[in-house]
PDB file of C-alpha atoms in Angstrom:
ATOM      1  CA  MET A  12       0.000   0.000   0.000  1.00 89.00           C
ATOM      2  CA  ASN A  13       2.916   2.300   0.724  1.00 94.00           C
ATOM      3  CA  ALA A  14       4.361   1.742  -2.737  1.00 93.00           C
ATOM      4  CA  GLY A  15       1.005   2.501  -4.379  1.00 92.00           C
ATOM      5  CA  PHE A  16       0.684   5.716  -2.374  1.00 95.00           C
ATOM      6  CA  LEU A  17       4.214   6.830  -3.286  1.00 95.00           C
ATOM      7  CA  GLU A  18       3.836   6.034  -6.981  1.00 94.00           C
ATOM      8  CA  ILE A  19       0.507   7.845  -7.317  1.00 92.00           C
ATOM      9  CA  ARG A  20       1.728  10.818  -5.296  1.00 93.00           C
ATOM     10  CA  SER A  21       4.789  11.161  -7.527  1.00 93.00           C
ATOM     11  CA  ARG A  22       2.599  11.441 -10.656  1.00 91.00           C
ATOM     12  CA  ARG A  23      -0.534  13.331  -9.593  1.00 89.00           C
ATOM     13  CA  HIS A  24      -2.013  15.404  -6.813  1.00 91.00           C
ATOM     14  CA  PHE A  25      -4.951  13.936  -4.921  1.00 92.00           C
ATOM     15  CA  ASP A  26      -6.814  15.391  -1.954  1.00 93.00           C
ATOM     16  CA  CYS A  27      -7.779  11.990  -0.577  1.00 96.00           C
ATOM     17  CA  PHE A  28      -6.437   8.430  -0.551  1.00 96.00           C
ATOM     18  CA  ILE A  29      -8.862   5.543   0.022  1.00 95.00           C
ATOM     19  CA  PHE A  30      -7.496   2.137   1.058  1.00 94.00           C
ATOM     20  CA  HIS A  31     -10.127  -0.541   0.362  1.00 93.00           C
ATOM     21  CA  ASP A  32     -10.151  -4.300   0.941  1.00 88.00           C
ATOM     22  CA  VAL A  33     -11.345  -5.912  -2.273  1.00 86.00           C
ATOM     23  CA  ASP A  34     -13.793  -8.213  -0.493  1.00 88.00           C
ATOM     24  CA  MET A  35     -15.876  -5.420   1.060  1.00 92.00           C
ATOM     25  CA  LEU A  36     -18.914  -3.894  -0.654  1.00 94.00           C
ATOM     26  CA  PRO A  37     -20.843  -0.874   0.678  1.00 95.00           C
ATOM     27  CA  GLU A  38     -24.494  -1.565   1.447  1.00 95.00           C
ATOM     28  CA  THR A  39     -25.655   2.034   1.260  1.00 93.00           C
ATOM     29  CA  ASP A  40     -24.861   5.095  -0.794  1.00 92.00           C
ATOM     30  CA  LEU A  41     -24.995   7.246   2.345  1.00 92.00           C
ATOM     31  CA  ASN A  42     -21.372   6.424   3.155  1.00 90.00           C
ATOM     32  CA  PHE A  43     -19.348   9.204   1.566  1.00 89.00           C
ATOM     33  CA  TYR A  44     -15.987   8.174   0.089  1.00 94.00           C
ATOM     34  CA  GLY A  45     -13.921  11.203   0.970  1.00 94.00           C
ATOM     35  CA  CYS A  46     -11.537  12.757   3.457  1.00 96.00           C
ATOM     36  CA  TYR A  47     -12.127  14.989   6.430  1.00 94.00           C
ATOM     37  CA  LYS A  48      -9.970  16.913   8.886  1.00 96.00           C
ATOM     38  CA  SER A  49      -9.246  13.583  10.586  1.00 97.00           C
ATOM     39  CA  PRO A  50      -8.525  10.154   9.081  1.00 98.00           C
ATOM     40  CA  ARG A  51     -11.705   8.181   8.544  1.00 97.00           C
ATOM     41  CA  HIS A  52     -12.577   4.550   9.196  1.00 95.00           C
ATOM     42  CA  ILE A  53     -15.150   4.071   6.434  1.00 95.00           C
ATOM     43  CA  GLY A  54     -15.720   0.288   6.462  1.00 93.00           C
ATOM     44  CA  VAL A  55     -16.692  -0.178  10.078  1.00 93.00           C
ATOM     45  CA  TYR A  56     -19.776  -2.378  10.407  1.00 94.00           C
ATOM     46  CA  VAL A  57     -19.560  -5.638   8.465  1.00 94.00           C
ATOM     47  CA  ASN A  58     -22.177  -8.337   7.952  1.00 94.00           C
ATOM     48  CA  LYS A  59     -19.647 -11.069   8.787  1.00 92.00           C
ATOM     49  CA  PHE A  60     -19.447  -9.636  12.325  1.00 91.00           C
ATOM     50  CA  ASN A  61     -23.212  -8.976  12.648  1.00 94.00           C
ATOM     51  CA  TYR A  62     -22.584  -5.264  12.059  1.00 95.00           C
ATOM     52  CA  LYS A  63     -20.761  -4.941  15.378  1.00 93.00           C
ATOM     53  CA  LEU A  64     -17.370  -3.371  15.945  1.00 90.00           C
ATOM     54  CA  LEU A  65     -15.531  -6.363  17.425  1.00 83.00           C
ATOM     55  CA  TYR A  66     -13.021  -4.166  19.253  1.00 86.00           C
ATOM     56  CA  THR A  67     -12.130  -0.487  19.156  1.00 87.00           C
ATOM     57  CA  ALA A  68      -8.426  -0.917  18.332  1.00 86.00           C
ATOM     58  CA  VAL A  69      -8.932  -1.509  14.605  1.00 87.00           C
ATOM     59  CA  PHE A  70      -8.665   0.844  11.650  1.00 92.00           C
ATOM     60  CA  GLY A  71      -9.019  -1.070   8.404  1.00 90.00           C
ATOM     61  CA  GLY A  72     -11.219  -2.610   5.745  1.00 91.00           C
ATOM     62  CA  VAL A  73     -11.941   0.739   4.115  1.00 95.00           C
ATOM     63  CA  THR A  74     -10.087   3.860   5.279  1.00 96.00           C
ATOM     64  CA  ALA A  75      -9.524   7.419   4.077  1.00 97.00           C
ATOM     65  CA  PHE A  76      -6.516   9.703   4.581  1.00 98.00           C
ATOM     66  CA  THR A  77      -5.396  13.020   3.221  1.00 98.00           C
ATOM     67  CA  GLU A  78      -1.788  13.029   2.068  1.00 97.00           C
ATOM     68  CA  ARG A  79      -0.721  14.909   5.199  1.00 97.00           C
ATOM     69  CA  GLN A  80      -2.522  12.452   7.506  1.00 98.00           C
ATOM     70  CA  PHE A  81      -0.978   9.398   5.833  1.00 98.00           C
ATOM     71  CA  VAL A  82       2.521  10.886   5.881  1.00 97.00           C
ATOM     72  CA  LYS A  83       2.087  11.774   9.571  1.00 97.00           C
ATOM     73  CA  VAL A  84       1.579   8.078  10.478  1.00 96.00           C
ATOM     74  CA  ASN A  85       4.451   7.164   8.109  1.00 96.00           C
ATOM     75  CA  GLY A  86       2.085   4.963   6.103  1.00 96.00           C
ATOM     76  CA  TYR A  87       1.586   1.277   6.819  1.00 93.00           C
ATOM     77  CA  SER A  88       4.201  -0.932   8.406  1.00 89.00           C
ATOM     78  CA  ASN A  89       6.360  -2.861   5.945  1.00 86.00           C
ATOM     79  CA  GLU A  90       6.536  -5.794   8.384  1.00 80.00           C
ATOM     80  CA  PHE A  91       3.138  -7.244   7.515  1.00 75.00           C
ATOM     81  CA  PHE A  92       2.824  -9.782   4.716  1.00 70.00           C
ATOM     82  CA  GLY A  93      -0.036 -12.125   4.000  1.00 65.00           C
ATOM     83  CA  TRP A  94      -3.104 -11.673   6.156  1.00 64.00           C
ATOM     84  CA  GLY A  95      -3.437 -10.199   9.614  1.00 68.00           C
ATOM     85  CA  GLY A  96      -2.402  -7.340  11.819  1.00 76.00           C
ATOM     86  CA  GLU A  97      -1.980  -4.302   9.588  1.00 83.00           C
ATOM     87  CA  ASP A  98      -5.347  -2.803  10.606  1.00 86.00           C
ATOM     88  CA  ASP A  99      -4.492  -2.973  14.298  1.00 86.00           C
ATOM     89  CA  ASP A 100      -1.026  -1.567  13.674  1.00 89.00           C
ATOM     90  CA  MET A 101      -2.570   1.382  11.808  1.00 93.00           C
ATOM     91  CA  TYR A 102      -4.820   2.081  14.799  1.00 93.00           C
ATOM     92  CA  ASN A 103      -1.691   2.268  16.964  1.00 92.00           C
ATOM     93  CA  ARG A 104       0.063   4.502  14.427  1.00 94.00           C
ATOM     94  CA  LEU A 105      -2.866   6.921  14.587  1.00 96.00           C
ATOM     95  CA  LYS A 106      -2.612   7.014  18.388  1.00 94.00           C
ATOM     96  CA  TRP A 107       1.179   7.496  18.181  1.00 93.00           C
ATOM     97  CA  SER A 108       0.812  10.392  15.727  1.00 95.00           C
ATOM     98  CA  ASP A 109      -1.840  11.959  17.966  1.00 95.00           C
ATOM     99  CA  GLN A 110      -4.530  11.801  15.277  1.00 96.00           C
ATOM    100  CA  GLU A 111      -8.136  11.221  16.197  1.00 95.00           C
ATOM    101  CA  PHE A 112     -10.246   9.516  13.562  1.00 96.00           C
ATOM    102  CA  LEU A 113     -13.880   9.386  12.535  1.00 95.00           C
ATOM    103  CA  ARG A 114     -16.293   6.485  12.350  1.00 94.00           C
ATOM    104  CA  PHE A 115     -19.763   7.009  10.979  1.00 92.00           C
ATOM    105  CA  PRO A 116     -22.732   5.230  12.646  1.00 92.00           C
ATOM    106  CA  ASP A 117     -23.774   1.715  11.700  1.00 90.00           C
ATOM    107  CA  CYS A 118     -26.730   2.932   9.627  1.00 92.00           C
ATOM    108  CA  VAL A 119     -24.188   4.566   7.271  1.00 93.00           C
ATOM    109  CA  ALA A 120     -20.928   2.583   7.473  1.00 94.00           C
ATOM    110  CA  ARG A 121     -22.400  -0.840   6.601  1.00 94.00           C
ATOM    111  CA  TYR A 122     -20.550  -3.333   4.427  1.00 94.00           C
ATOM    112  CA  THR A 123     -20.989  -6.828   3.071  1.00 95.00           C
ATOM    113  CA  MET A 124     -17.853  -8.924   3.098  1.00 91.00           C
ATOM    114  CA  LEU A 125     -17.826 -11.272   0.142  1.00 91.00           C
ATOM    115  CA  LYS A 126     -17.573 -14.918   1.167  1.00 84.00           C
ATOM    116  CA  HIS A 127     -14.343 -16.517   0.125  1.00 70.00           C
ATOM    117  CA  ARG A 128     -11.870 -19.080   1.314  1.00 68.00           C
ATOM    118  CA  ARG A 129      -8.568 -17.742   2.471  1.00 64.00           C
ATOM    119  CA  ASP A 130      -5.905 -18.252  -0.171  1.00 60.00           C
ATOM    120  CA  ARG A 131      -3.389 -20.790   1.177  1.00 61.00           C
ATOM    121  CA  SER A 132      -0.549 -18.785  -0.342  1.00 56.00           C
ATOM    122  CA  ASN A 133      -1.735 -15.759   1.706  1.00 53.00           C
ATOM    123  CA  PRO A 134      -1.726 -17.204   5.219  1.00 54.00           C
ATOM    124  CA  TYR A 135      -2.956 -15.684   8.451  1.00 51.00           C
ATOM    125  CA  SER A 136       0.044 -14.867  10.596  1.00 52.00           C
ATOM    126  CA  ARG A 137      -0.657 -15.178  14.308  1.00 54.00           C
ATOM    127  CA  ARG A 138       2.756 -13.624  15.029  1.00 57.00           C
ATOM    128  CA  GLN A 139       1.888 -10.583  12.907  1.00 53.00           C
ATOM    129  CA  ALA A 140      -1.498 -10.192  14.568  1.00 54.00           C
ATOM    130  CA  ILE A 141      -0.017 -10.362  18.078  1.00 57.00           C
ATOM    131  CA  THR A 142       2.745  -7.921  17.131  1.00 57.00           C
ATOM    132  CA  ALA A 143       0.165  -5.482  15.758  1.00 52.00           C
ATOM    133  CA  PHE A 144      -1.693  -5.242  19.072  1.00 54.00           C
ATOM    134  CA  LYS A 145       1.426  -3.981  20.817  1.00 67.00           C
ATOM    135  CA  MET A 146       2.111  -0.266  20.678  1.00 62.00           C
ATOM    136  CA  ARG A 147       5.610   0.044  19.173  1.00 76.00           C
ATOM    137  CA  PRO A 148       6.366   3.769  18.810  1.00 82.00           C
ATOM    138  CA  GLU A 149      10.062   3.119  18.249  1.00 83.00           C
ATOM    139  CA  THR A 150       9.249   1.393  14.945  1.00 84.00           C
ATOM    140  CA  TYR A 151       6.726   3.876  13.551  1.00 88.00           C
ATOM    141  CA  LYS A 152       9.299   6.555  12.679  1.00 89.00           C
ATOM    142  CA  ARG A 153      11.638   4.148  10.892  1.00 88.00           C
ATOM    143  CA  ASN A 154       9.253   1.627   9.330  1.00 89.00           C
ATOM    144  CA  GLY A 155       6.701   2.762   6.772  1.00 93.00           C
ATOM    145  CA  LEU A 156       6.661   5.189   3.848  1.00 94.00           C
ATOM    146  CA  ASN A 157      10.239   6.233   4.548  1.00 93.00           C
ATOM    147  CA  SER A 158      11.586   2.675   4.384  1.00 92.00           C
ATOM    148  CA  VAL A 159       9.537   0.777   1.801  1.00 92.00           C
ATOM    149  CA  ALA A 160      11.843  -0.948  -0.691  1.00 91.00           C
ATOM    150  CA  TYR A 161      10.403  -1.949  -4.045  1.00 91.00           C
ATOM    151  CA  ASP A 162      11.042  -1.922  -7.775  1.00 92.00           C
ATOM    152  CA  LEU A 163       8.471  -0.541 -10.179  1.00 94.00           C
ATOM    153  CA  VAL A 164       7.740  -3.300 -12.704  1.00 94.00           C
ATOM    154  CA  SER A 165       5.101  -1.441 -14.726  1.00 94.00           C
ATOM    155  CA  TYR A 166       2.728   1.500 -14.620  1.00 92.00           C
ATOM    156  CA  LYS A 167      -0.296   1.421 -16.912  1.00 93.00           C
ATOM    157  CA  GLU A 168      -3.145   3.969 -17.042  1.00 91.00           C
ATOM    158  CA  GLU A 169      -6.498   2.760 -18.327  1.00 93.00           C
ATOM    159  CA  ALA A 170      -9.784   4.643 -18.687  1.00 93.00           C
ATOM    160  CA  LEU A 171     -11.209   3.561 -15.318  1.00 90.00           C
ATOM    161  CA  PHE A 172      -8.143   2.536 -13.327  1.00 87.00           C
ATOM    162  CA  THR A 173      -4.381   2.644 -13.141  1.00 88.00           C
ATOM    163  CA  GLN A 174      -2.424  -0.562 -12.627  1.00 91.00           C
ATOM    164  CA  ILE A 175       0.872  -0.324 -10.787  1.00 91.00           C
ATOM    165  CA  LEU A 176       2.927  -3.511 -10.654  1.00 92.00           C
ATOM    166  CA  ILE A 177       5.729  -3.623  -8.096  1.00 90.00           C
ATOM    167  CA  SER A 178       8.208  -6.133  -6.738  1.00 88.00           C
ATOM    168  CA  LEU A 179       9.117  -5.876  -3.059  1.00 84.00           C
ATOM    169  CA  ARG A 180      12.762  -5.947  -1.936  1.00 82.00           C
ATOM    170  CA  THR A 181      12.159  -6.555   1.771  1.00 64.00           C
ATOM    171  CA  ALA A 182      12.918  -9.300   4.287  1.00 54.00           C
ATOM    172  CA  PRO A 183      10.392 -12.000   3.221  1.00 52.00           C
ATOM    173  CA  CYS A 184      11.862 -11.895  -0.262  1.00 45.00           C
ATOM    174  CA  ARG A 185      14.858 -13.748   1.079  1.00 42.00           C
ATOM    175  CA  LEU A 186      12.490 -16.693   1.480  1.00 41.00           C
ATOM    176  CA  LYS A 187      12.112 -18.571  -1.771  1.00 42.00           C
ATOM    177  CA  ASN A 188       8.671 -18.211  -3.395  1.00 44.00           C
ATOM    178  CA  HIS A 189       7.158 -16.112  -0.591  1.00 46.00           C
ATOM    179  CA  LEU A 190       3.900 -14.589  -1.847  1.00 48.00           C
ATOM    180  CA  ALA A 191       4.933 -11.117  -0.698  1.00 49.00           C
ATOM    181  CA  CYS A 192       7.844 -11.186  -3.125  1.00 50.00           C
ATOM    182  CA  GLN A 193       5.728 -11.743  -6.223  1.00 51.00           C
ATOM    183  CA  PRO A 194       4.783  -8.655  -8.242  1.00 52.00           C
ATOM    184  CA  LYS A 195       1.632  -6.986  -6.921  1.00 54.00           C
ATOM    185  CA  ALA A 196      -0.934  -5.065  -8.904  1.00 53.00           C
ATOM    186  CA  VAL A 197      -1.961  -1.812  -7.235  1.00 54.00           C
ATOM    187  CA  THR A 198      -5.028  -0.316  -8.889  1.00 51.00           C
ATOM    188  CA  ARG A 199      -6.312   3.272  -8.748  1.00 51.00           C
ATOM    189  CA  SER A 200      -9.614   4.466 -10.148  1.00 49.00           C
ATOM    190  CA  PRO A 201      -9.864   8.079 -11.357  1.00 49.00           C
TER     191      PRO A 201
END
């Protein structure tokens, strides 16, 4: 996500950056996709969890940041690969950067999570999830936007989206065939 943010920011100016899990669909058109004076947790109440916020220390699914807000948290951690933990780590980064965030009520911020089996090549990492719950301020300044290491494989603008293909150069790539080391498509809609 950091690489996508950096690549888009280097080519165009945007007022708002939306990070959206691909398996989440909004149930209402009342939920505005835009930025405010504070970062915004857009995808809060999900059918899979009976439209309840399971715990307060989460900031993920669908989120919105201005450029300044995202830079202030130093983006996402580069330590998370596969599934698990990055949403909780972002919550802690917001606390560390002294940024309050918004959540709209459940009548507005409702989402359906598409049913799917977890891809075996994209495993849940219990270690990552446990690490994410811990507040680690010493890592937030040095791990994120300012330390992401990647190679741009391709950049292709289409009518309705932009595809950015990158290859990561970070720690898991030392492990043969790790999913995180395969080129990733990062897509942006105009």
